[in-house]
Coordinates of N, CA, C and O in Angstrom, one line a residue:
M1 N 5.5 26.3 10.3 CA 5.6 26.1 11.6 C 5.3 24.1 11.2 O 6.1 23.3 11.6
A2 N 4.5 23.8 10.2 CA 4.0 22.6 10.2 C 5.5 21.5 9.0 O 5.5 20.5 8.8
E3 N 6.1 22.6 8.4 CA 7.4 22.2 7.6 C 8.0 21.2 8.5 O 8.6 20.0 8.0
H4 N 8.5 21.4 9.3 CA 9.5 20.7 10.6 C 8.9 19.5 10.6 O 9.3 18.6 11.3
I5 N 7.3 19.5 10.8 CA 7.0 18.1 11.5 C 6.7 17.0 10.4 O 7.2 15.4 10.5
F6 N 7.0 17.5 9.3 CA 6.5 16.6 8.0 C 7.6 16.7 7.2 O 7.4 15.7 5.8
N7 N 8.7 16.9 7.6 CA 9.8 17.1 6.8 C 10.4 15.4 6.9 O 10.9 14.9 8.1
N8 N 10.8 14.8 5.7 CA 10.8 13.6 5.9 C 12.8 13.8 5.3 O 13.4 12.5 5.0
A9 N 13.4 14.5 5.4 CA 14.7 15.1 4.8 C 15.6 14.2 5.9 O 15.2 13.9 7.1
A10 N 16.6 13.3 5.3 CA 17.3 12.5 6.4 C 18.1 13.4 7.2 O 18.8 14.4 6.7
T11 N 18.6 13.0 8.6 CA 19.5 13.8 9.5 C 20.5 12.4 9.4 O 20.5 11.6 9.5
P12 N 21.6 12.9 9.7 CA 22.4 12.5 10.3 C 22.0 11.4 11.7 O 21.1 11.9 12.6
A13 N 22.8 10.3 10.9 CA 22.5 9.0 12.1 C 23.4 9.1 13.4 O 24.2 9.4 13.4
V14 N 22.5 8.7 14.8 CA 23.4 8.5 16.2 C 23.8 6.9 16.0 O 23.4 6.3 15.5
S15 N 24.7 6.9 16.8 CA 25.1 5.4 17.4 C 25.6 4.5 16.4 O 25.0 3.4 16.2
G16 N 26.1 4.9 15.3 CA 27.1 4.2 14.4 C 26.2 3.7 13.3 O 26.4 2.3 12.6
E17 N 25.0 4.5 13.2 CA 23.8 3.7 11.9 C 24.4 4.6 10.6 O 23.0 5.4 10.2
A18 N 25.4 4.9 10.3 CA 25.9 5.9 9.3 C 24.8 6.1 7.8 O 24.1 6.8 7.1
D19 N 24.4 4.5 7.6 CA 23.9 4.2 6.1 C 22.3 4.2 6.1 O 21.8 4.1 5.4
K20 N 21.6 4.3 7.6 CA 20.1 4.4 7.4 C 19.8 5.5 8.1 O 20.5 6.0 9.1
P21 N 19.0 6.4 7.1 CA 18.6 7.4 7.7 C 17.6 8.0 8.9 O 16.6 6.8 8.9
V22 N 17.6 8.8 9.7 CA 16.8 8.9 11.0 C 15.9 9.8 10.6 O 16.1 10.9 10.0
T23 N 14.8 9.8 10.8 CA 13.5 10.8 10.4 C 13.1 10.7 11.9 O 13.2 9.9 13.0
R24 N 11.8 12.1 11.8 CA 11.0 12.1 13.4 C 9.9 11.3 13.1 O 9.4 11.0 14.3
L25 N 9.6 10.5 12.2 CA 8.3 9.6 12.2 C 8.9 8.3 12.2 O 9.8 8.0 12.0
R26 N 8.2 7.8 13.2 CA 8.1 6.4 13.8 C 7.2 5.5 12.6 O 6.3 5.8 12.3
Q27 N 8.1 4.4 12.1 CA 7.3 3.3 11.5 C 6.5 2.4 12.2 O 7.1 1.6 12.8
A28 N 5.6 2.6 11.9 CA 4.4 1.8 13.1 C 4.0 0.9 12.0 O 2.8 -0.1 12.7
I29 N 3.6 0.7 10.8 CA 3.2 0.0 9.7 C 4.0 -0.9 9.4 O 5.1 -0.4 8.4
T30 N 3.8 -1.9 9.8 CA 4.5 -3.1 8.8 C 4.4 -3.8 7.6 O 3.3 -3.1 7.0
G31 N 5.2 -4.2 7.2 CA 5.3 -4.7 5.3 C 3.9 -5.7 5.1 O 2.9 -5.0 4.7
P32 N 3.9 -6.7 6.1 CA 2.6 -7.7 6.0 C 1.1 -6.8 6.3 O -0.1 -6.8 5.8
L33 N 1.0 -5.5 7.1 CA 0.2 -4.8 7.8 C -0.4 -3.9 6.5 O -1.7 -3.9 5.8
L34 N 0.7 -3.3 6.0 CA 0.5 -2.5 4.8 C 0.0 -3.4 3.9 O -1.2 -2.7 2.7
F35 N 0.6 -4.4 3.4 CA -0.3 -5.7 2.5 C -1.7 -5.7 2.5 O -2.3 -5.7 1.6
L36 N -1.9 -6.1 3.9 CA -3.4 -6.2 4.0 C -4.4 -5.0 3.8 O -5.4 -5.1 3.4
F37 N -3.8 -4.2 4.0 CA -4.5 -2.6 4.3 C -5.0 -2.5 2.5 O -5.9 -1.9 2.6
I38 N -4.0 -2.1 1.8 CA -3.8 -2.0 0.4 C -5.0 -3.0 0.0 O -5.6 -3.2 -1.0
L39 N -4.8 -4.4 0.0 CA -5.8 -5.5 -0.5 C -7.3 -5.4 0.1 O -7.9 -5.3 -1.1
G40 N -7.8 -4.8 1.1 CA -8.7 -4.5 1.4 C -9.4 -3.1 0.7 O -10.2 -2.8 0.5
D41 N -8.1 -2.2 0.6 CA -8.9 -1.2 0.0 C -8.9 -1.3 -1.3 O -10.1 -0.6 -2.2
V42 N -8.4 -2.4 -2.3 CA -8.7 -2.5 -3.8 C -10.1 -3.3 -3.8 O -10.7 -3.2 -4.4
L43 N -10.0 -4.4 -2.7 CA -11.4 -5.0 -2.9 C -12.6 -4.3 -2.5 O -13.6 -4.4 -3.1
G44 N -12.9 -3.3 -1.5 CA -13.8 -2.3 -1.2 C -15.1 -3.2 -0.8 O -14.8 -4.3 -0.7
A45 N -15.9 -2.8 -0.7 CA -17.2 -2.8 -0.1 C -18.2 -3.3 -1.2 O -19.0 -4.3 -1.2
G46 N -18.0 -3.2 -2.5 CA -18.6 -3.1 -3.8 C -18.6 -4.5 -4.2 O -19.8 -4.9 -4.5
V47 N -17.6 -5.5 -3.8 CA -17.8 -6.6 -4.1 C -19.0 -7.3 -3.4 O -19.7 -8.2 -4.0
Y48 N -18.8 -6.8 -2.3 CA -19.9 -7.8 -1.4 C -21.3 -7.2 -1.5 O -22.6 -7.7 -1.4
A49 N -21.5 -5.8 -1.8 CA -23.2 -5.2 -2.3 C -23.7 -5.8 -2.9 O -24.9 -5.7 -3.1
L50 N -23.1 -6.2 -3.9 CA -23.8 -7.0 -5.3 C -23.5 -8.5 -5.5 O -24.0 -9.2 -6.3
M51 N -23.6 -9.1 -4.2 CA -23.7 -10.8 -4.3 C -24.9 -11.1 -4.7 O -24.9 -12.4 -5.3
G52 N -25.9 -10.8 -4.5 CA -26.9 -11.4 -4.6 C -27.4 -11.3 -6.1 O -27.7 -12.4 -6.7
V53 N -27.3 -10.4 -6.6 CA -27.1 -10.2 -8.4 C -26.1 -10.7 -9.1 O -26.3 -11.6 -10.3
L54 N -25.2 -11.2 -8.5 CA -24.1 -11.9 -9.2 C -24.5 -13.6 -8.8 O -24.5 -14.1 -9.7
A55 N -25.2 -13.9 -7.8 CA -25.4 -15.3 -7.7 C -26.9 -15.5 -8.3 O -26.5 -16.9 -8.8
G56 N -27.6 -14.5 -8.9 CA -28.0 -14.8 -9.9 C -27.9 -15.3 -11.5 O -28.6 -16.0 -12.0
K57 N -26.5 -14.5 -11.8 CA -26.1 -15.1 -13.2 C -25.1 -16.1 -12.9 O -25.2 -16.5 -13.9
V58 N -24.6 -16.5 -12.0 CA -23.6 -17.4 -12.4 C -23.9 -18.2 -11.2 O -23.4 -19.5 -11.5
G59 N -25.2 -18.3 -10.7 CA -25.6 -19.8 -9.4 C -24.4 -20.0 -9.0 O -24.2 -19.8 -7.9
G60 N -24.2 -21.5 -8.8 CA -23.5 -22.2 -7.6 C -21.8 -22.2 -7.9 O -21.0 -22.3 -7.1
A61 N -21.9 -21.5 -9.1 CA -20.1 -21.0 -9.2 C -19.9 -19.5 -8.7 O -18.9 -18.8 -9.5
L62 N -20.6 -19.2 -7.4 CA -19.9 -18.0 -7.2 C -18.7 -17.6 -6.8 O -18.4 -16.3 -6.9
W63 N -18.3 -18.6 -6.5 CA -16.8 -18.5 -6.0 C -15.8 -18.1 -6.8 O -14.8 -18.0 -6.8
V64 N -16.2 -18.6 -8.4 CA -15.1 -18.3 -9.5 C -14.7 -16.7 -9.6 O -13.5 -16.2 -9.7
P65 N -15.9 -15.8 -9.7 CA -15.8 -14.4 -9.9 C -14.8 -14.1 -8.4 O -14.2 -13.3 -8.6
L66 N -15.4 -14.3 -7.2 CA -14.5 -13.9 -6.2 C -13.1 -14.5 -6.3 O -12.3 -13.8 -5.7
L67 N -13.0 -15.4 -6.6 CA -11.5 -16.2 -6.8 C -10.5 -15.2 -7.8 O -9.5 -14.7 -7.3
V68 N -11.2 -14.6 -8.9 CA -10.4 -14.0 -10.0 C -10.4 -12.8 -9.1 O -9.1 -11.9 -9.6
A69 N -11.5 -12.1 -8.8 CA -11.1 -11.0 -7.9 C -10.1 -10.7 -6.8 O -9.2 -9.8 -6.8
L70 N -9.8 -12.0 -6.1 CA -8.9 -11.9 -5.5 C -7.5 -11.9 -5.8 O -6.7 -11.1 -5.2
L71 N -7.6 -12.6 -6.7 CA -6.5 -12.9 -7.6 C -5.5 -11.2 -8.2 O -4.4 -11.1 -7.8
L72 N -6.6 -10.8 -8.8 CA -6.0 -9.4 -9.5 C -5.9 -8.3 -8.1 O -5.4 -7.4 -8.3
A73 N -6.7 -8.9 -7.1 CA -6.4 -7.6 -5.8 C -4.9 -8.0 -5.5 O -4.2 -7.3 -4.9
M74 N -4.3 -9.3 -5.3 CA -3.3 -9.6 -5.2 C -2.1 -9.1 -5.5 O -1.0 -8.7 -5.3
L75 N -2.3 -9.2 -6.9 CA -1.3 -8.6 -8.1 C -1.1 -7.1 -7.6 O -0.1 -6.5 -7.4
T76 N -2.5 -6.5 -7.5 CA -2.3 -5.0 -7.1 C -1.5 -4.3 -6.1 O -0.8 -3.7 -5.9
A77 N -1.9 -5.4 -4.9 CA -1.1 -5.0 -3.8 C -0.1 -5.4 -3.6 O 0.7 -4.8 -2.9
G78 N 0.6 -6.3 -4.2 CA 2.0 -6.9 -4.4 C 2.6 -5.8 -4.9 O 3.9 -5.4 -5.3
S79 N 2.2 -5.6 -6.2 CA 2.9 -3.9 -6.6 C 2.7 -3.0 -5.9 O 4.0 -2.3 -5.9
Y80 N 2.0 -2.5 -5.3 CA 2.4 -1.5 -4.0 C 2.8 -1.9 -3.3 O 4.1 -0.9 -2.8
A81 N 3.3 -3.0 -2.7 CA 3.8 -3.5 -1.7 C 5.7 -3.5 -2.3 O 6.8 -2.4 -1.4
E82 N 5.7 -3.7 -3.3 CA 6.9 -3.2 -4.4 C 7.3 -2.0 -4.3 O 8.5 -1.6 -4.4
L83 N 6.7 -0.9 -4.8 CA 6.6 0.4 -5.0 C 6.9 1.0 -3.6 O 8.2 1.9 -3.5
V84 N 6.4 0.5 -2.5 CA 6.7 1.5 -1.1 C 8.0 0.8 -1.0 O 8.7 1.7 -0.2
T85 N 8.6 -0.3 -1.2 CA 9.6 -0.6 -0.4 C 11.0 0.0 -1.6 O 12.2 0.2 -1.0
K86 N 10.3 0.0 -2.7 CA 11.3 1.1 -3.6 C 11.3 2.5 -3.3 O 12.8 2.9 -3.6
Y87 N 10.4 2.9 -3.3 CA 10.3 4.5 -3.0 C 9.8 5.0 -1.7 O 8.1 5.0 -1.6
P88 N 10.7 4.7 -0.5 CA 9.9 4.6 0.8 C 9.7 5.9 1.5 O 10.5 6.6 2.2
R89 N 8.6 6.6 1.0 CA 8.5 8.3 1.2 C 6.8 8.5 1.0 O 6.0 7.7 1.1
A90 N 6.8 9.1 2.1 CA 5.1 9.5 1.9 C 4.6 10.3 1.2 O 5.2 10.8 0.2
G91 N 3.7 9.8 0.8 CA 2.8 10.3 -0.7 C 2.0 9.3 -1.4 O 0.7 9.8 -2.2
G92 N 2.2 8.0 -1.0 CA 1.9 7.3 -1.9 C 1.9 7.0 -3.3 O 2.8 7.5 -3.8
A93 N 0.6 7.3 -3.8 CA 0.5 7.1 -5.4 C 1.3 8.4 -5.7 O 1.6 8.1 -7.1
A94 N 0.9 9.3 -5.4 CA 1.4 10.2 -5.9 C 2.9 10.7 -6.1 O 3.7 10.6 -7.2
V95 N 3.8 9.7 -5.2 CA 5.0 9.9 -5.0 C 5.4 8.9 -6.5 O 6.0 8.9 -7.2
F96 N 4.3 7.4 -6.3 CA 5.2 6.5 -7.6 C 5.1 7.1 -9.0 O 5.6 6.9 -10.1
A97 N 3.8 8.2 -9.1 CA 3.3 8.6 -10.3 C 4.1 9.5 -10.7 O 4.8 9.9 -11.9
E98 N 4.8 10.5 -10.0 CA 6.0 11.5 -10.0 C 7.4 11.0 -10.5 O 7.9 11.1 -11.2
R99 N 7.5 9.5 -9.7 CA 8.9 8.9 -10.4 C 8.4 8.4 -11.4 O 9.5 8.3 -12.3
A100 N 7.4 7.8 -12.0 CA 6.9 7.3 -13.6 C 7.3 8.3 -14.7 O 7.4 8.0 -15.7
F101 N 6.6 9.5 -14.2 CA 6.7 10.7 -15.1 C 7.5 11.8 -15.0 O 8.1 12.6 -15.3

């Protein structure tokens, strides 16, 4: 029963859009929204939980490690965004690992 609900197989397009596959799933998440979601997922709450400990070690330069973390998170989010556009299938990291190996 659930197989036909989650089936991402392309069906023939109607109304002249033969090059674009039609699925039963509606794309509700845009590219920028997906980028921000992944960025928030990578950063997590752990960065903010240790602010007091971090401030005790670096003093007034607290913004430097946060900037480094932001740059690394943006690289990761950009990589995921690129992979999502290259392999637009449900499954996330599992799809990317499958394609890599």
